[in-house]
Amino acid sequence: MWVSKLRYETVIGLEVHVELKTKAKLWCGCSTQFGTEPNTQVCPVCLGLPGGLPLLNKKAVEFALTTGLALNCVLADHCRFDRKHYFYPDLPKGYQITQFYQPIGREGWLEVEFADGPRRVRIKEIHLEEEAGRTYHLPSGPDGVASSLLDYNRSGIPLLEIVTAPELSSPAEARIFLEELKAVLECLEVSDAKMEEGSFRCDANLSVRRPGEKLGKRVELKNLNSFRAIEAGLVYEEKRQRELLAQGEPLPYEEVRTWDEEKGITVYMREKEQAADYRYFPEPEIPPFAIAGEWVETLRTNLPELPLEKRRRYREEYRLSATDAALLSRRKAEANFFEATLQKYQGSAQTVANWILGELTRLMKEEKAEVTNLQFSAEDFAALLQLQDQKVISSKIAKAVLEEMFRTGTKPAVIIEERGWQQITDPNIIKTLVRETVVANPAAVQDYLGGKQKAFAFFAGDVMRKSKGRVNPELLNEILQAELERHRSVGNSGYQSDRQ
Ligand code: ADP
Ligand code: ZN
Ligand code: MG
């Protein structure tokens, strides 16, 4: 049938580069801090000067092992490094130290919740290597000469490459996988994993085929600098390859293409290189060493709860909606704040979730604040919700109290006391307020009795306005209704004095 011929499958595999969050670089003591003056964090080792000798940073290996455990990898029992040769000015040694013959982890998987349900995406390998420096290409000047600037601050920062098996089936799946992986890395605290700072980067491989056929030739996409770019680049490339295949011209050879963000197209860069082109051989200056089993076991024991487990727990244990569970568990600090609040709070988890994702998030966005540097504690936050539940304050006032806590760090009870914001729950006071407005607006009473619900809202609004929102809304409704109905029974003839 002609229809089925057009049904192509897309196959995507990702190579993710993650800068590990060590204080010092991989082979020297230079700082890894981001965003400093160019070439201020360099030494003979990371500049590749003759005679510089690498000394391995143990923390980088630890971070790699931790990531390998979280990604369910089979970990190597020995750590060894190899040289990968290529020439580029940002690689001063003329080779990159990487792990070619024995990656630190193999055959792992990461479980991801895709649109059609959860699935394990296999991780082919993870390996440790060093970052290159950074090249800035300048446009040509008046003399027509273009130049490039080199910053070696990044040279030698530990990098973990995470390679997936080719089993993602759409650009959207690639994005979802990457978001999950980023969340895992943040949760492990092994990397800042910030795409905008380049500490989380991805090359994406894509091929298309007819169902049942073997893997097609792939294109490797580079220069994907945001999640949006990754998805857009893959969508473009998927369409391009499907069209080629539909015309009966599959890719002639595997190639590397770059994503042109402005034009929204992928552009040919070069034919894909082969492993032999790099002349790999074992790194002679770093002897292989054994990875102690106890070390790995300690790291395994110390693994935190991973984002997916946390999300599931929030749905199952706290009965949160899938969206709320995902939002709350996405960032560790917010998840911790949520759980710390729950420890002190008697009410429902959903209430806490609503307040964190609603008002608190709104305030944090407005003031560009983080949950880690709030002026008040989770305990204060719980106290605020408790006061609302006990009807000491209305939910409207609770929002005002939160704003004040947010700005000054004052305890909620103190704010309420100082401002006289306690809710009015005394029926006699409410009755007095209700009668005042009813007496003052006889026409509205007639409207109400004539069936206009708006009139009810008018009275309720008037009382709220005069009490600055302090009257307990349920009691107000009850008393107001009784008061207005009383007029029906006394003959629909305007206001009668109260004879009880
Ligand atoms: P190399 O290192 O030579 O680029 P790898 O086998 O390490 O090749 O694969 C690199 C990435 O490309 C992996 O993420 C893998 O899943 C992906 N990949 C390999 N073959 C294909 C293919 N035919 N289609 C899509 N992705 C592929
Ligand atoms: Zn250095
Ligand atoms: Mg590779």
mmCIF file of N, CA, C and O in Angstrom, residues 20-60:
data_model
loop_
_atom_site.group_PDB
_atom_site.id
_atom_site.type_symbol
_atom_site.label_atom_id
_atom_site.label_comp_id
_atom_site.label_asym_id
_atom_site.label_seq_id
_atom_site.Cartn_x
_atom_site.Cartn_y
_atom_site.Cartn_z
ATOM 1 N N LEU A 20 31.746 18.707 34.787
ATOM 2 C CA LEU A 20 31.584 18.292 36.180
ATOM 3 C C LEU A 20 31.939 19.469 37.093
ATOM 4 O O LEU A 20 32.821 20.271 36.795
ATOM 5 N N LYS A 21 31.229 19.511 38.218
ATOM 6 C CA LYS A 21 31.292 20.674 39.097
ATOM 7 C C LYS A 21 32.432 20.581 40.116
ATOM 8 O O LYS A 21 32.222 20.874 41.292
ATOM 9 N N THR A 22 33.603 20.184 39.686
ATOM 10 C CA THR A 22 34.721 20.168 40.631
ATOM 11 C C THR A 22 35.241 21.592 40.781
ATOM 12 O O THR A 22 35.064 22.413 39.889
ATOM 13 N N LYS A 23 35.906 21.865 41.911
ATOM 14 C CA LYS A 23 36.453 23.218 42.105
ATOM 15 C C LYS A 23 37.676 23.416 41.221
ATOM 16 O O LYS A 23 37.884 24.478 40.650
ATOM 17 N N ALA A 24 38.511 22.350 41.135
ATOM 18 C CA ALA A 24 39.737 22.437 40.335
ATOM 19 C C ALA A 24 39.557 21.661 39.035
ATOM 20 O O ALA A 24 38.659 20.835 38.903
ATOM 21 N N LYS A 25 40.424 21.925 38.092
ATOM 22 C CA LYS A 25 40.356 21.234 36.797
ATOM 23 C C LYS A 25 40.767 19.765 36.934
ATOM 24 O O LYS A 25 41.127 19.304 38.013
ATOM 25 N N LEU A 26 40.717 19.050 35.811
ATOM 26 C CA LEU A 26 40.939 17.592 35.851
ATOM 27 C C LEU A 26 42.388 17.207 36.134
ATOM 28 O O LEU A 26 42.652 16.227 36.828
ATOM 29 N N TRP A 27 43.347 17.969 35.596
ATOM 30 C CA TRP A 27 44.764 17.580 35.754
ATOM 31 C C TRP A 27 45.598 18.598 36.505
ATOM 32 O O TRP A 27 46.796 18.444 36.630
ATOM 33 N N CYS A 28 45.024 19.709 36.910
ATOM 34 C CA CYS A 28 45.798 20.754 37.591
ATOM 35 C C CYS A 28 44.916 21.430 38.630
ATOM 36 O O CYS A 28 43.738 21.126 38.721
ATOM 37 N N GLY A 29 45.489 22.350 39.384
ATOM 38 C CA GLY A 29 44.738 22.982 40.470
ATOM 39 C C GLY A 29 43.986 24.231 40.041
ATOM 40 O O GLY A 29 43.379 24.907 40.864
ATOM 41 N N CYS A 30 44.011 24.562 38.739
ATOM 42 C CA CYS A 30 43.351 25.788 38.282
ATOM 43 C C CYS A 30 41.854 25.749 38.562
ATOM 44 O O CYS A 30 41.240 24.687 38.483
ATOM 45 N N SER A 31 41.295 26.939 38.834
ATOM 46 C CA SER A 31 39.871 27.041 39.150
ATOM 47 C C SER A 31 39.006 26.785 37.909
ATOM 48 O O SER A 31 39.403 27.074 36.785
ATOM 49 N N THR A 32 37.826 26.262 38.158
ATOM 50 C CA THR A 32 36.887 25.994 37.064
ATOM 51 C C THR A 32 35.797 27.053 36.991
ATOM 52 O O THR A 32 34.835 26.901 36.239
ATOM 53 N N GLN A 33 35.935 28.107 37.759
ATOM 54 C CA GLN A 33 34.860 29.108 37.843
ATOM 55 C C GLN A 33 34.484 29.661 36.480
ATOM 56 O O GLN A 33 35.347 29.944 35.642
ATOM 57 N N PHE A 34 33.182 29.837 36.298
ATOM 58 C CA PHE A 34 32.662 30.297 35.006
ATOM 59 C C PHE A 34 32.609 31.820 34.957
ATOM 60 O O PHE A 34 32.409 32.487 35.962
ATOM 61 N N GLY A 35 32.826 32.371 33.776
ATOM 62 C CA GLY A 35 32.545 33.781 33.542
ATOM 63 C C GLY A 35 33.599 34.767 34.012
ATOM 64 O O GLY A 35 33.322 35.944 34.191
ATOM 65 N N THR A 36 34.823 34.290 34.229
ATOM 66 C CA THR A 36 35.883 35.199 34.684
ATOM 67 C C THR A 36 36.645 35.744 33.467
ATOM 68 O O THR A 36 36.395 35.338 32.338
ATOM 69 N N GLU A 37 37.591 36.649 33.724
ATOM 70 C CA GLU A 37 38.405 37.228 32.652
ATOM 71 C C GLU A 37 39.129 36.120 31.884
ATOM 72 O O GLU A 37 39.667 35.190 32.498
ATOM 73 N N PRO A 38 39.193 36.210 30.564
ATOM 74 C CA PRO A 38 39.870 35.171 29.781
ATOM 75 C C PRO A 38 41.322 34.938 30.224
ATOM 76 O O PRO A 38 42.023 35.887 30.607
ATOM 77 N N ASN A 39 41.725 33.687 30.192
ATOM 78 C CA ASN A 39 43.107 33.281 30.448
ATOM 79 C C ASN A 39 43.648 33.683 31.816
ATOM 80 O O ASN A 39 44.826 33.967 31.986
ATOM 81 N N THR A 40 42.765 33.727 32.819
ATOM 82 C CA THR A 40 43.203 34.009 34.185
ATOM 83 C C THR A 40 43.236 32.731 35.014
ATOM 84 O O THR A 40 43.758 32.720 36.115
ATOM 85 N N GLN A 41 42.677 31.637 34.501
ATOM 86 C CA GLN A 41 42.669 30.383 35.255
ATOM 87 C C GLN A 41 43.433 29.330 34.453
ATOM 88 O O GLN A 41 42.847 28.348 33.980
ATOM 89 N N VAL A 42 44.706 29.586 34.285
ATOM 90 C CA VAL A 42 45.533 28.710 33.454
ATOM 91 C C VAL A 42 46.899 28.473 34.092
ATOM 92 O O VAL A 42 47.338 29.255 34.928
ATOM 93 N N CYS A 43 47.546 27.374 33.689
ATOM 94 C CA CYS A 43 48.881 27.055 34.176
ATOM 95 C C CYS A 43 49.566 26.222 33.083
ATOM 96 O O CYS A 43 48.931 25.873 32.084
ATOM 97 N N PRO A 44 50.833 25.902 33.246
ATOM 98 C CA PRO A 44 51.519 25.133 32.194
ATOM 99 C C PRO A 44 50.795 23.834 31.821
ATOM 100 O O PRO A 44 50.804 23.428 30.659
ATOM 101 N N VAL A 45 50.132 23.198 32.792
ATOM 102 C CA VAL A 45 49.478 21.917 32.488
ATOM 103 C C VAL A 45 48.294 22.121 31.543
ATOM 104 O O VAL A 45 48.220 21.495 30.479
ATOM 105 N N CYS A 46 47.385 23.045 31.922
ATOM 106 C CA CYS A 46 46.185 23.186 31.082
ATOM 107 C C CYS A 46 46.441 24.044 29.842
ATOM 108 O O CYS A 46 45.595 24.127 28.965
ATOM 109 N N LEU A 47 47.629 24.666 29.770
ATOM 110 C CA LEU A 47 48.010 25.361 28.542
ATOM 111 C C LEU A 47 48.774 24.420 27.607
ATOM 112 O O LEU A 47 49.137 24.804 26.495
ATOM 113 N N GLY A 48 49.025 23.209 28.087
ATOM 114 C CA GLY A 48 49.704 22.211 27.261
ATOM 115 C C GLY A 48 51.160 22.571 26.994
ATOM 116 O O GLY A 48 51.718 22.188 25.962
ATOM 117 N N LEU A 49 51.795 23.297 27.910
ATOM 118 C CA LEU A 49 53.201 23.659 27.702
ATOM 119 C C LEU A 49 54.084 22.431 27.905
ATOM 120 O O LEU A 49 53.743 21.535 28.672
ATOM 121 N N PRO A 50 55.243 22.409 27.237
ATOM 122 C CA PRO A 50 56.116 21.233 27.370
ATOM 123 C C PRO A 50 56.503 21.011 28.839
ATOM 124 O O PRO A 50 56.790 21.967 29.552
ATOM 125 N N GLY A 51 56.459 19.762 29.252
ATOM 126 C CA GLY A 51 56.888 19.442 30.612
ATOM 127 C C GLY A 51 55.762 19.434 31.628
ATOM 128 O O GLY A 51 55.927 18.955 32.737
ATOM 129 N N GLY A 52 54.602 19.981 31.278
ATOM 130 C CA GLY A 52 53.479 19.960 32.212
ATOM 131 C C GLY A 52 52.977 18.534 32.386
ATOM 132 O O GLY A 52 52.754 17.828 31.405
ATOM 133 N N LEU A 53 52.830 18.098 33.626
ATOM 134 C CA LEU A 53 52.385 16.721 33.864
ATOM 135 C C LEU A 53 51.013 16.679 34.524
ATOM 136 O O LEU A 53 50.772 17.401 35.487
ATOM 137 N N PRO A 54 50.120 15.845 34.007
ATOM 138 C CA PRO A 54 48.764 15.790 34.582
ATOM 139 C C PRO A 54 48.723 15.013 35.892
ATOM 140 O O PRO A 54 49.384 13.994 36.053
ATOM 141 N N LEU A 55 47.943 15.528 36.834
ATOM 142 C CA LEU A 55 47.701 14.822 38.091
ATOM 143 C C LEU A 55 46.183 14.741 38.267
ATOM 144 O O LEU A 55 45.511 15.755 38.339
ATOM 145 N N LEU A 56 45.660 13.512 38.307
ATOM 146 C CA LEU A 56 44.207 13.319 38.242
ATOM 147 C C LEU A 56 43.466 13.850 39.475
ATOM 148 O O LEU A 56 43.852 13.593 40.607
ATOM 149 N N ASN A 57 42.380 14.560 39.238
ATOM 150 C CA ASN A 57 41.492 15.060 40.293
ATOM 151 C C ASN A 57 40.510 13.941 40.668
ATOM 152 O O ASN A 57 39.648 13.549 39.884
ATOM 153 N N LYS A 58 40.650 13.456 41.894
ATOM 154 C CA LYS A 58 39.856 12.312 42.333
ATOM 155 C C LYS A 58 38.352 12.610 42.342
ATOM 156 O O LYS A 58 37.520 11.738 42.069
ATOM 157 N N LYS A 59 38.030 13.875 42.667
ATOM 158 C CA LYS A 59 36.616 14.262 42.747
ATOM 159 C C LYS A 59 35.906 14.062 41.399
ATOM 160 O O LYS A 59 34.733 13.678 41.361
ATOM 161 N N ALA A 60 36.643 14.317 40.327
ATOM 162 C CA ALA A 60 36.039 14.149 38.992
ATOM 163 C C ALA A 60 35.669 12.682 38.768
ATOM 164 O O ALA A 60 34.609 12.363 38.225
#
